[in-house]
Each structure stands twice: as structure tokens, then as C-alpha cells.
């Protein structure tokens, strides 16, 4: 059964570790992440972007696939199915479809509008027992080859959004999606500390988990980060292992062209990446 992310994140905040959000794109990724979480006895959050939702034939297909997989694989660790960076419209669709957790990314709206829309979603999600993540301060990333630096959130705005009753809060602290540029300034721990000071027990979310050095991850967790999102690193390990398989000519041997065989090494690589992250975040044996 899918669960809200609320309890697992409150426990993580209290226990000073973080739960990983790993983004899914297809059946193989989903299975690999669920199996690794079960093997390590770790709670897990499956992230679905709007694009990935479309790719997987819509949100109801995703809910059906993940729910069935939890049953078929005998998964007993807590699993939340979470919309990643959702628009207001996508948030409503995912609530209808049966997601157990939603991120409404209103960071590009003026703060008043972000508050208004977040507030409406807080009411809907509370009634249905769904966790809700809000965002303040845009998280940078690559767009058309240009890497934008992350916008640093205003701690007072974070407090305003946190007070609306959201479950967890993503705040930009210089983190970006995808690879970090060579001249990256690092995370702004002063900002994180100020946000944590004002928002108290609210679990904080760190996006752009790929490529942040381990010591920074640990420091962020010590300053109240309880959920860390990872996507690009799984893509990189999946692509590298699949490329190696093809470059070695293995797809031309025997039945190597069978998609189940073709994707096996990449899928195994995702398991390794997820394991590494769960160990770093400290969520192993916390289910
Ligand atoms: P990365 O792709 O940098 O790992 O970030 C993932 C993320 O934050 C998804 O919301």
C-alpha cells in the first residue's frame, strides 16, 4: 500500500537522517528502486515528474503499476508515490489518480500567489491524508545548455509557506538539478540554518542530490534536511552500464538483444546507486 510521506519524514527529521526520493521513468527503474529499499529495510519515495508521468501513459497507469508491484514483490517498507515539481493542474490530477504525496512547485509565482495556491492544496491534501511539498526559491539547473545557479530562498518566505501546514518544504540553497558546474559555490548553509531556525520541526527537502559531495550532504542533514531527491545520478549509472553492455557487443551474442537482457546491467547499476545513496543518507534499517 502507498503511504503519505509525512510519518517517514517526521521520523527522519527526528532521527537526523534523510529519506531518498528517486525518480522513476519505467517499470525497470521502479522495480529496481523498490527491491533495493526492501533489501535495505529503508523507507523510500518514488518521484514522478510531469514528463515521466506522460511517458508512462498517465498518472493512473503509474499508480496502478506501483501499487501492483508493491503487492507482487511483497514490499513491506513504507513507499510514497510523489509528484515531483508539479504544476497546480498536475497536482490536482495526481490527487485524483491516487498519488500519496504531491509537490506543488509554485516557486515561479509571486509569493502571494504561491501562498494562495499552496493553501488550497494543503486543504485538499489534508482531507485525503496526502503529504504536500511546497517550494520557495527556484532550484537552478540546465536549460538549453545554460546552467542557471540556484536562487537562494528568503527564510521569512519559507516560514510563511511552512505555516500554511505543508508536510515538507523545498528551499533553494544554491542547489541545482543535474551536474554542478566547475565553479559552483556550494550549498548556502547559512541560509539553511536560518530556514531551519524559523521552520522548526518541518522536514526540509534538498533537490538536486546528484553530485553534492558527501560531507555537504551530511551537513545538510544535520541542519534539518530530511528528504533528498536524486534523479540524474541514476540516469548516468543506467546509461553508462547499458552503453558498456552494447559496446562490448553483448547485445549481439545469443539472445542479448532481448530487452530484458539489454536493460539488466543498467537496472543493476541503478540498484547500486540507490544503495549508495540510502547508506549515505542514513535511511538503511529505518523502515
Ligand atoms: P538531480 O537530477 O540533480 O539528482 O535532482 C533530482 C531532483 O531534485 C528532482 O526533483
PDB file of C-alpha atoms and ligand atoms in Angstrom:
ATOM      1  CA  UNK A   1       0.000   0.000   0.000  1.00  0.00           C
ATOM      2  CA  UNK A   2       1.180   3.511  -0.776  1.00  0.00           C
ATOM      3  CA  UNK A   3       1.655   5.797   2.221  1.00  0.00           C
ATOM      4  CA  UNK A   4       1.924   9.530   2.697  1.00  0.00           C
ATOM      5  CA  UNK A   5       5.487  10.765   3.213  1.00  0.00           C
ATOM      6  CA  UNK A   6       4.540  12.544   6.428  1.00  0.00           C
ATOM      7  CA  UNK A   7       5.357   9.913   9.000  1.00  0.00           C
ATOM      8  CA  UNK A   8       8.575   8.720   7.364  1.00  0.00           C
ATOM      9  CA  UNK A   9       9.866  12.289   7.060  1.00  0.00           C
ATOM     10  CA  UNK A  10       8.934  13.308  10.587  1.00  0.00           C
ATOM     11  CA  UNK A  11      10.777  10.225  11.838  1.00  0.00           C
ATOM     12  CA  UNK A  12      13.769  11.106   9.639  1.00  0.00           C
ATOM     13  CA  UNK A  13      13.868  14.681  10.914  1.00  0.00           C
ATOM     14  CA  UNK A  14      13.774  13.437  14.489  1.00  0.00           C
ATOM     15  CA  UNK A  15      16.369  10.728  13.872  1.00  0.00           C
ATOM     16  CA  UNK A  16      18.689  13.021  11.863  1.00  0.00           C
ATOM     17  CA  UNK A  17      18.758  11.075   8.616  1.00  0.00           C
ATOM     18  CA  UNK A  18      17.128  11.639   5.226  1.00  0.00           C
ATOM     19  CA  UNK A  19      14.778   9.575   3.051  1.00  0.00           C
ATOM     20  CA  UNK A  20      15.751   9.420  -0.616  1.00  0.00           C
ATOM     21  CA  UNK A  21      13.382  10.412  -3.389  1.00  0.00           C
ATOM     22  CA  UNK A  22      14.353   8.517  -6.509  1.00  0.00           C
ATOM     23  CA  UNK A  23      12.651   9.432  -9.773  1.00  0.00           C
ATOM     24  CA  UNK A  24      11.102   6.693 -11.870  1.00  0.00           C
ATOM     25  CA  UNK A  25      10.691   6.514 -15.643  1.00  0.00           C
ATOM     26  CA  UNK A  26       9.592   2.987 -16.339  1.00  0.00           C
ATOM     27  CA  UNK A  27       8.919  -0.454 -14.913  1.00  0.00           C
ATOM     28  CA  UNK A  28      12.590  -1.440 -14.628  1.00  0.00           C
ATOM     29  CA  UNK A  29      13.577   1.634 -12.596  1.00  0.00           C
ATOM     30  CA  UNK A  30      10.576   1.259 -10.308  1.00  0.00           C
ATOM     31  CA  UNK A  31      11.286  -2.391  -9.632  1.00  0.00           C
ATOM     32  CA  UNK A  32      14.997  -1.744  -9.001  1.00  0.00           C
ATOM     33  CA  UNK A  33      14.283   1.053  -6.502  1.00  0.00           C
ATOM     34  CA  UNK A  34      11.554  -0.866  -4.652  1.00  0.00           C
ATOM     35  CA  UNK A  35      13.690  -4.015  -4.377  1.00  0.00           C
ATOM     36  CA  UNK A  36      16.667  -2.051  -3.062  1.00  0.00           C
ATOM     37  CA  UNK A  37      14.540  -0.270  -0.456  1.00  0.00           C
ATOM     38  CA  UNK A  38      13.162  -3.630   0.695  1.00  0.00           C
ATOM     39  CA  UNK A  39      16.608  -5.264   0.809  1.00  0.00           C
ATOM     40  CA  UNK A  40      17.963  -2.389   2.902  1.00  0.00           C
ATOM     41  CA  UNK A  41      14.820  -2.063   5.017  1.00  0.00           C
ATOM     42  CA  UNK A  42      14.609   1.616   4.100  1.00  0.00           C
ATOM     43  CA  UNK A  43      11.612   3.879   3.539  1.00  0.00           C
ATOM     44  CA  UNK A  44      11.536   5.307   0.017  1.00  0.00           C
ATOM     45  CA  UNK A  45       9.837   7.982  -2.058  1.00  0.00           C
ATOM     46  CA  UNK A  46       9.266   7.387  -5.781  1.00  0.00           C
ATOM     47  CA  UNK A  47       9.315  10.697  -7.654  1.00  0.00           C
ATOM     48  CA  UNK A  48       7.350  11.194 -10.878  1.00  0.00           C
ATOM     49  CA  UNK A  49       7.874  14.326 -12.944  1.00  0.00           C
ATOM     50  CA  UNK A  50       5.075  15.515 -15.213  1.00  0.00           C
ATOM     51  CA  UNK A  51       7.134  14.413 -18.233  1.00  0.00           C
ATOM     52  CA  UNK A  52       7.761  10.952 -16.775  1.00  0.00           C
ATOM     53  CA  UNK A  53       4.057  10.692 -15.929  1.00  0.00           C
ATOM     54  CA  UNK A  54       3.183  11.363 -19.548  1.00  0.00           C
ATOM     55  CA  UNK A  55       5.834   8.909 -20.751  1.00  0.00           C
ATOM     56  CA  UNK A  56       4.419   6.169 -18.522  1.00  0.00           C
ATOM     57  CA  UNK A  57       0.918   6.646 -20.016  1.00  0.00           C
ATOM     58  CA  UNK A  58      -0.543   8.955 -17.398  1.00  0.00           C
ATOM     59  CA  UNK A  59      -0.780   9.141 -13.621  1.00  0.00           C
ATOM     60  CA  UNK A  60      -3.393   6.399 -13.201  1.00  0.00           C
ATOM     61  CA  UNK A  61      -1.124   3.973 -15.051  1.00  0.00           C
ATOM     62  CA  UNK A  62       1.705   4.900 -12.677  1.00  0.00           C
ATOM     63  CA  UNK A  63      -0.460   4.383  -9.592  1.00  0.00           C
ATOM     64  CA  UNK A  64      -1.616   1.014 -10.972  1.00  0.00           C
ATOM     65  CA  UNK A  65       1.911  -0.128 -11.789  1.00  0.00           C
ATOM     66  CA  UNK A  66       3.469   0.921  -8.484  1.00  0.00           C
ATOM     67  CA  UNK A  67       0.622  -0.407  -6.323  1.00  0.00           C
ATOM     68  CA  UNK A  68       0.612  -3.752  -8.115  1.00  0.00           C
ATOM     69  CA  UNK A  69       4.381  -4.011  -7.900  1.00  0.00           C
ATOM     70  CA  UNK A  70       4.310  -3.417  -4.139  1.00  0.00           C
ATOM     71  CA  UNK A  71       1.930  -6.381  -3.845  1.00  0.00           C
ATOM     72  CA  UNK A  72       3.663  -8.677  -6.304  1.00  0.00           C
ATOM     73  CA  UNK A  73       7.133  -8.061  -4.865  1.00  0.00           C
ATOM     74  CA  UNK A  74       5.936  -8.289  -1.261  1.00  0.00           C
ATOM     75  CA  UNK A  75       7.262  -4.830  -0.419  1.00  0.00           C
ATOM     76  CA  UNK A  76       6.656  -4.038   3.260  1.00  0.00           C
ATOM     77  CA  UNK A  77       8.803  -0.896   3.722  1.00  0.00           C
ATOM     78  CA  UNK A  78       6.931   2.444   3.537  1.00  0.00           C
ATOM     79  CA  UNK A  79       6.627   3.674  -0.066  1.00  0.00           C
ATOM     80  CA  UNK A  80       5.296   7.117  -1.039  1.00  0.00           C
ATOM     81  CA  UNK A  81       4.394   7.886  -4.653  1.00  0.00           C
ATOM     82  CA  UNK A  82       5.180  11.561  -5.131  1.00  0.00           C
ATOM     83  CA  UNK A  83       4.559  14.066  -7.918  1.00  0.00           C
ATOM     84  CA  UNK A  84       7.848  15.924  -8.490  1.00  0.00           C
ATOM     85  CA  UNK A  85       7.722  19.670  -9.341  1.00  0.00           C
ATOM     86  CA  UNK A  86       4.042  19.571 -10.166  1.00  0.00           C
ATOM     87  CA  UNK A  87       2.062  22.436 -11.579  1.00  0.00           C
ATOM     88  CA  UNK A  88      -1.217  23.314  -9.885  1.00  0.00           C
ATOM     89  CA  UNK A  89      -3.141  21.354 -12.542  1.00  0.00           C
ATOM     90  CA  UNK A  90      -0.878  18.297 -12.331  1.00  0.00           C
ATOM     91  CA  UNK A  91      -1.172  18.332  -8.534  1.00  0.00           C
ATOM     92  CA  UNK A  92      -4.938  18.063  -8.806  1.00  0.00           C
ATOM     93  CA  UNK A  93      -4.709  15.271 -11.392  1.00  0.00           C
ATOM     94  CA  UNK A  94      -2.315  13.235  -9.223  1.00  0.00           C
ATOM     95  CA  UNK A  95      -4.519  13.651  -6.157  1.00  0.00           C
ATOM     96  CA  UNK A  96      -7.398  12.246  -8.226  1.00  0.00           C
ATOM     97  CA  UNK A  97      -5.261   9.425  -9.617  1.00  0.00           C
ATOM     98  CA  UNK A  98      -4.260   8.154  -6.154  1.00  0.00           C
ATOM     99  CA  UNK A  99      -0.745   9.525  -5.562  1.00  0.00           C
ATOM    100  CA  UNK A 100       0.112   9.516  -1.853  1.00  0.00           C
ATOM    101  CA  UNK A 101       2.317  12.604  -1.972  1.00  0.00           C
ATOM    102  CA  UNK A 102       2.428  15.784  -4.043  1.00  0.00           C
ATOM    103  CA  UNK A 103       4.937  18.512  -4.717  1.00  0.00           C
ATOM    104  CA  UNK A 104       3.370  21.747  -5.815  1.00  0.00           C
ATOM    105  CA  UNK A 105       6.128  23.909  -7.240  1.00  0.00           C
ATOM    106  CA  UNK A 106       4.795  27.448  -7.047  1.00  0.00           C
ATOM    107  CA  UNK A 107       8.269  28.949  -6.737  1.00  0.00           C
ATOM    108  CA  UNK A 108       7.938  30.787 -10.073  1.00  0.00           C
ATOM    109  CA  UNK A 109       4.786  32.622  -8.904  1.00  0.00           C
ATOM    110  CA  UNK A 110       4.951  35.815  -6.872  1.00  0.00           C
ATOM    111  CA  UNK A 111       4.975  34.766  -3.195  1.00  0.00           C
ATOM    112  CA  UNK A 112       1.324  35.842  -2.655  1.00  0.00           C
ATOM    113  CA  UNK A 113       0.143  33.559  -5.461  1.00  0.00           C
ATOM    114  CA  UNK A 114       2.392  30.714  -4.304  1.00  0.00           C
ATOM    115  CA  UNK A 115       0.788  31.054  -0.842  1.00  0.00           C
ATOM    116  CA  UNK A 116      -2.754  31.158  -2.209  1.00  0.00           C
ATOM    117  CA  UNK A 117      -2.374  28.063  -4.396  1.00  0.00           C
ATOM    118  CA  UNK A 118      -0.367  26.142  -1.781  1.00  0.00           C
ATOM    119  CA  UNK A 119      -3.049  26.882   0.831  1.00  0.00           C
ATOM    120  CA  UNK A 120      -5.787  25.472  -1.361  1.00  0.00           C
ATOM    121  CA  UNK A 121      -3.778  22.298  -1.959  1.00  0.00           C
ATOM    122  CA  UNK A 122      -2.991  21.966   1.778  1.00  0.00           C
ATOM    123  CA  UNK A 123      -6.725  21.737   2.466  1.00  0.00           C
ATOM    124  CA  UNK A 124      -7.341  19.124  -0.224  1.00  0.00           C
ATOM    125  CA  UNK A 125      -4.291  17.018   0.732  1.00  0.00           C
ATOM    126  CA  UNK A 126      -5.061  17.149   4.467  1.00  0.00           C
ATOM    127  CA  UNK A 127      -8.559  15.834   3.883  1.00  0.00           C
ATOM    128  CA  UNK A 128      -7.190  12.911   1.867  1.00  0.00           C
ATOM    129  CA  UNK A 129      -4.148  12.154   4.061  1.00  0.00           C
ATOM    130  CA  UNK A 130      -1.731  13.041   1.256  1.00  0.00           C
ATOM    131  CA  UNK A 131       1.596  14.714   2.042  1.00  0.00           C
ATOM    132  CA  UNK A 132       2.356  18.022   0.328  1.00  0.00           C
ATOM    133  CA  UNK A 133       5.727  19.566  -0.518  1.00  0.00           C
ATOM    134  CA  UNK A 134       5.982  23.252  -1.349  1.00  0.00           C
ATOM    135  CA  UNK A 135       8.906  25.167  -2.810  1.00  0.00           C
ATOM    136  CA  UNK A 136      10.404  28.555  -2.136  1.00  0.00           C
ATOM    137  CA  UNK A 137      13.362  29.927  -4.102  1.00  0.00           C
ATOM    138  CA  UNK A 138      13.822  28.359  -7.506  1.00  0.00           C
ATOM    139  CA  UNK A 139      16.223  25.441  -7.855  1.00  0.00           C
ATOM    140  CA  UNK A 140      18.581  26.042 -10.755  1.00  0.00           C
ATOM    141  CA  UNK A 141      19.593  23.638 -13.459  1.00  0.00           C
ATOM    142  CA  UNK A 142      20.411  23.186 -17.087  1.00  0.00           C
ATOM    143  CA  UNK A 143      18.086  24.598 -19.668  1.00  0.00           C
ATOM    144  CA  UNK A 144      19.079  24.781 -23.318  1.00  0.00           C
ATOM    145  CA  UNK A 145      22.697  24.197 -22.390  1.00  0.00           C
ATOM    146  CA  UNK A 146      22.845  27.099 -19.925  1.00  0.00           C
ATOM    147  CA  UNK A 147      23.321  26.132 -16.300  1.00  0.00           C
ATOM    148  CA  UNK A 148      21.487  28.571 -14.032  1.00  0.00           C
ATOM    149  CA  UNK A 149      22.695  28.922 -10.450  1.00  0.00           C
ATOM    150  CA  UNK A 150      20.086  28.094  -7.816  1.00  0.00           C
ATOM    151  CA  UNK A 151      18.158  31.004  -6.357  1.00  0.00           C
ATOM    152  CA  UNK A 152      18.605  31.240  -2.593  1.00  0.00           C
ATOM    153  CA  UNK A 153      15.299  31.255  -0.703  1.00  0.00           C
ATOM    154  CA  UNK A 154      14.237  34.009   1.673  1.00  0.00           C
ATOM    155  CA  UNK A 155      13.897  32.346   5.126  1.00  0.00           C
ATOM    156  CA  UNK A 156      10.915  34.574   6.001  1.00  0.00           C
ATOM    157  CA  UNK A 157       9.067  33.441   2.881  1.00  0.00           C
ATOM    158  CA  UNK A 158       9.890  29.839   3.856  1.00  0.00           C
ATOM    159  CA  UNK A 159       8.296  30.455   7.239  1.00  0.00           C
ATOM    160  CA  UNK A 160       5.159  31.875   5.584  1.00  0.00           C
ATOM    161  CA  UNK A 161       4.764  28.788   3.392  1.00  0.00           C
ATOM    162  CA  UNK A 162       5.637  26.366   6.217  1.00  0.00           C
ATOM    163  CA  UNK A 163       2.934  27.964   8.385  1.00  0.00           C
ATOM    164  CA  UNK A 164       0.285  27.044   5.804  1.00  0.00           C
ATOM    165  CA  UNK A 165       0.551  23.454   7.045  1.00  0.00           C
ATOM    166  CA  UNK A 166       2.541  21.804   4.262  1.00  0.00           C
ATOM    167  CA  UNK A 167       4.236  18.497   5.158  1.00  0.00           C
ATOM    168  CA  UNK A 168       7.703  19.373   3.889  1.00  0.00           C
ATOM    169  CA  UNK A 169       9.434  22.328   2.346  1.00  0.00           C
ATOM    170  CA  UNK A 170      11.940  22.535  -0.512  1.00  0.00           C
ATOM    171  CA  UNK A 171      14.041  25.660  -0.227  1.00  0.00           C
ATOM    172  CA  UNK A 172      16.620  26.757  -2.762  1.00  0.00           C
ATOM    173  CA  UNK A 173      20.019  26.980  -1.057  1.00  0.00           C
ATOM    174  CA  UNK A 174      22.225  27.121  -4.146  1.00  0.00           C
ATOM    175  CA  UNK A 175      21.374  23.546  -5.187  1.00  0.00           C
ATOM    176  CA  UNK A 176      20.663  22.777  -8.830  1.00  0.00           C
ATOM    177  CA  UNK A 177      19.317  19.872 -10.844  1.00  0.00           C
ATOM    178  CA  UNK A 178      21.737  17.890 -12.966  1.00  0.00           C
ATOM    179  CA  UNK A 179      25.520  18.219 -12.880  1.00  0.00           C
ATOM    180  CA  UNK A 180      27.078  21.043 -10.888  1.00  0.00           C
ATOM    181  CA  UNK A 181      29.300  23.428 -12.853  1.00  0.00           C
ATOM    182  CA  UNK A 182      33.011  23.538 -12.012  1.00  0.00           C
ATOM    183  CA  UNK A 183      32.665  27.000 -10.462  1.00  0.00           C
ATOM    184  CA  UNK A 184      29.726  26.020  -8.196  1.00  0.00           C
ATOM    185  CA  UNK A 185      29.768  27.946  -4.926  1.00  0.00           C
ATOM    186  CA  UNK A 186      28.441  25.044  -2.834  1.00  0.00           C
ATOM    187  CA  UNK A 187      25.331  24.976  -0.649  1.00  0.00           C
ATOM    188  CA  UNK A 188      24.465  28.024   1.417  1.00  0.00           C
ATOM    189  CA  UNK A 189      24.484  26.535   4.918  1.00  0.00           C
ATOM    190  CA  UNK A 190      23.830  29.944   6.495  1.00  0.00           C
ATOM    191  CA  UNK A 191      20.542  30.116   4.588  1.00  0.00           C
ATOM    192  CA  UNK A 192      19.693  26.535   5.525  1.00  0.00           C
ATOM    193  CA  UNK A 193      20.396  27.215   9.203  1.00  0.00           C
ATOM    194  CA  UNK A 194      18.215  30.354   9.098  1.00  0.00           C
ATOM    195  CA  UNK A 195      15.356  28.421   7.442  1.00  0.00           C
ATOM    196  CA  UNK A 196      15.658  25.596   9.948  1.00  0.00           C
ATOM    197  CA  UNK A 197      15.635  28.105  12.820  1.00  0.00           C
ATOM    198  CA  UNK A 198      12.377  29.644  11.581  1.00  0.00           C
ATOM    199  CA  UNK A 199      10.574  26.483  10.460  1.00  0.00           C
ATOM    200  CA  UNK A 200      11.410  24.250  13.453  1.00  0.00           C
ATOM    201  CA  UNK A 201      10.273  20.664  13.070  1.00  0.00           C
ATOM    202  CA  UNK A 202       9.259  20.956   9.395  1.00  0.00           C
ATOM    203  CA  UNK A 203      11.193  18.401   7.296  1.00  0.00           C
ATOM    204  CA  UNK A 204      13.289  20.257   4.712  1.00  0.00           C
ATOM    205  CA  UNK A 205      13.910  18.919   1.205  1.00  0.00           C
ATOM    206  CA  UNK A 206      17.128  19.074  -0.772  1.00  0.00           C
ATOM    207  CA  UNK A 207      16.648  18.860  -4.533  1.00  0.00           C
ATOM    208  CA  UNK A 208      19.482  18.271  -6.960  1.00  0.00           C
ATOM    209  CA  UNK A 209      21.015  15.447  -4.897  1.00  0.00           C
ATOM    210  CA  UNK A 210      23.301  14.380  -7.759  1.00  0.00           C
ATOM    211  CA  UNK A 211      26.902  15.488  -7.404  1.00  0.00           C
ATOM    212  CA  UNK A 212      26.714  17.099  -3.959  1.00  0.00           C
ATOM    213  CA  UNK A 213      29.800  15.959  -2.017  1.00  0.00           C
ATOM    214  CA  UNK A 214      29.109  13.538   0.866  1.00  0.00           C
ATOM    215  CA  UNK A 215      30.285  15.959   3.562  1.00  0.00           C
ATOM    216  CA  UNK A 216      27.832  18.621   2.335  1.00  0.00           C
ATOM    217  CA  UNK A 217      25.010  16.061   2.305  1.00  0.00           C
ATOM    218  CA  UNK A 218      25.803  15.127   5.903  1.00  0.00           C
ATOM    219  CA  UNK A 219      25.959  18.747   6.984  1.00  0.00           C
ATOM    220  CA  UNK A 220      22.631  19.481   5.263  1.00  0.00           C
ATOM    221  CA  UNK A 221      21.038  16.550   7.127  1.00  0.00           C
ATOM    222  CA  UNK A 222      22.435  17.862  10.416  1.00  0.00           C
ATOM    223  CA  UNK A 223      20.733  21.188   9.626  1.00  0.00           C
ATOM    224  CA  UNK A 224      17.266  19.713   9.136  1.00  0.00           C
ATOM    225  CA  UNK A 225      17.187  18.209   5.628  1.00  0.00           C
ATOM    226  CA  UNK A 226      15.092  15.011   5.818  1.00  0.00           C
ATOM    227  CA  UNK A 227      14.368  14.296   2.141  1.00  0.00           C
ATOM    228  CA  UNK A 228      16.926  14.290  -0.668  1.00  0.00           C
ATOM    229  CA  UNK A 229      15.989  13.985  -4.345  1.00  0.00           C
ATOM    230  CA  UNK A 230      18.144  12.023  -6.755  1.00  0.00           C
ATOM    231  CA  UNK A 231      17.473  11.626 -10.453  1.00  0.00           C
ATOM    232  CA  UNK A 232      20.442  12.424 -12.707  1.00  0.00           C
ATOM    233  CA  UNK A 233      22.795  10.045 -10.898  1.00  0.00           C
ATOM    234  CA  UNK A 234      20.505   7.084 -11.625  1.00  0.00           C
ATOM    235  CA  UNK A 235      20.271   8.194 -15.256  1.00  0.00           C
ATOM    236  CA  UNK A 236      24.063   8.388 -15.527  1.00  0.00           C
ATOM    237  CA  UNK A 237      24.722   4.980 -13.976  1.00  0.00           C
ATOM    238  CA  UNK A 238      21.931   3.374 -16.029  1.00  0.00           C
ATOM    239  CA  UNK A 239      23.247   4.893 -19.270  1.00  0.00           C
ATOM    240  CA  UNK A 240      26.892   4.003 -18.555  1.00  0.00           C
ATOM    241  CA  UNK A 241      26.136   0.350 -17.793  1.00  0.00           C
ATOM    242  CA  UNK A 242      23.845  -0.001 -20.816  1.00  0.00           C
ATOM    243  CA  UNK A 243      26.461   1.610 -23.079  1.00  0.00           C
ATOM    244  CA  UNK A 244      29.137  -0.755 -21.771  1.00  0.00           C
ATOM    245  CA  UNK A 245      26.898  -3.733 -22.469  1.00  0.00           C
ATOM    246  CA  UNK A 246      26.332  -2.625 -26.056  1.00  0.00           C
ATOM    247  CA  UNK A 247      29.918  -1.542 -26.705  1.00  0.00           C
ATOM    248  CA  UNK A 248      31.142  -4.962 -25.544  1.00  0.00           C
ATOM    249  CA  UNK A 249      28.921  -6.399 -28.280  1.00  0.00           C
ATOM    250  CA  UNK A 250      26.914  -8.378 -25.736  1.00  0.00           C
ATOM    251  CA  UNK A 251      23.680  -7.412 -27.428  1.00  0.00           C
ATOM    252  CA  UNK A 252      24.849  -9.357 -30.464  1.00  0.00           C
ATOM    253  CA  UNK A 253      25.622 -12.521 -28.530  1.00  0.00           C
ATOM    254  CA  UNK A 254      22.988 -15.191 -28.059  1.00  0.00           C
ATOM    255  CA  UNK A 255      19.729 -13.561 -27.050  1.00  0.00           C
ATOM    256  CA  UNK A 256      21.399 -10.366 -25.810  1.00  0.00           C
ATOM    257  CA  UNK A 257      19.010  -8.269 -27.879  1.00  0.00           C
ATOM    258  CA  UNK A 258      16.161  -9.419 -25.642  1.00  0.00           C
ATOM    259  CA  UNK A 259      15.112  -6.154 -23.926  1.00  0.00           C
ATOM    260  CA  UNK A 260      15.104  -7.912 -20.564  1.00  0.00           C
ATOM    261  CA  UNK A 261      18.780  -8.770 -21.056  1.00  0.00           C
ATOM    262  CA  UNK A 262      19.623  -5.464 -22.712  1.00  0.00           C
ATOM    263  CA  UNK A 263      18.391  -3.497 -19.706  1.00  0.00           C
ATOM    264  CA  UNK A 264      19.655  -5.862 -16.998  1.00  0.00           C
ATOM    265  CA  UNK A 265      23.079  -4.262 -16.417  1.00  0.00           C
ATOM    266  CA  UNK A 266      21.641  -0.739 -16.381  1.00  0.00           C
ATOM    267  CA  UNK A 267      18.989  -1.817 -13.920  1.00  0.00           C
ATOM    268  CA  UNK A 268      21.618  -3.411 -11.677  1.00  0.00           C
ATOM    269  CA  UNK A 269      23.572  -0.133 -11.820  1.00  0.00           C
ATOM    270  CA  UNK A 270      20.521   1.779 -10.573  1.00  0.00           C
ATOM    271  CA  UNK A 271      20.281  -0.603  -7.626  1.00  0.00           C
ATOM    272  CA  UNK A 272      23.896   0.161  -6.745  1.00  0.00           C
ATOM    273  CA  UNK A 273      23.328   3.930  -6.972  1.00  0.00           C
ATOM    274  CA  UNK A 274      20.213   3.741  -4.803  1.00  0.00           C
ATOM    275  CA  UNK A 275      22.039   1.585  -2.233  1.00  0.00           C
ATOM    276  CA  UNK A 276      24.946   4.036  -2.084  1.00  0.00           C
ATOM    277  CA  UNK A 277      22.553   6.955  -1.526  1.00  0.00           C
ATOM    278  CA  UNK A 278      20.462   5.199   1.118  1.00  0.00           C
ATOM    279  CA  UNK A 279      23.646   4.382   3.023  1.00  0.00           C
ATOM    280  CA  UNK A 280      24.886   7.983   2.737  1.00  0.00           C
ATOM    281  CA  UNK A 281      21.513   9.428   3.768  1.00  0.00           C
ATOM    282  CA  UNK A 282      21.322   7.057   6.763  1.00  0.00           C
ATOM    283  CA  UNK A 283      17.902   5.581   5.926  1.00  0.00           C
ATOM    284  CA  UNK A 284      19.027   1.917   5.997  1.00  0.00           C
ATOM    285  CA  UNK A 285      17.089  -0.125   8.599  1.00  0.00           C
ATOM    286  CA  UNK A 286      14.808   2.838   9.325  1.00  0.00           C
ATOM    287  CA  UNK A 287      11.660   1.320   7.783  1.00  0.00           C
TER     288      UNK A 287
HETATM  289  P1  LIG B   1      19.173  15.581  -9.732  1.00  0.00           P
HETATM  290  O1  LIG B   1      18.668  15.253 -11.094  1.00  0.00           O
HETATM  291  O2  LIG B   1      20.203  16.640  -9.747  1.00  0.00           O
HETATM  292  O3  LIG B   1      19.595  14.376  -8.986  1.00  0.00           O
HETATM  293  O4  LIG B   1      17.932  16.237  -8.953  1.00  0.00           O
HETATM  294  C1  LIG B   1      16.762  15.497  -8.780  1.00  0.00           C
HETATM  295  C2  LIG B   1      15.670  16.338  -8.244  1.00  0.00           C
HETATM  296  O5  LIG B   1      15.872  17.260  -7.478  1.00  0.00           O
HETATM  297  C3  LIG B   1      14.298  16.008  -8.652  1.00  0.00           C
HETATM  298  O6  LIG B   1      13.369  16.896  -8.148  1.00  0.00           O
END
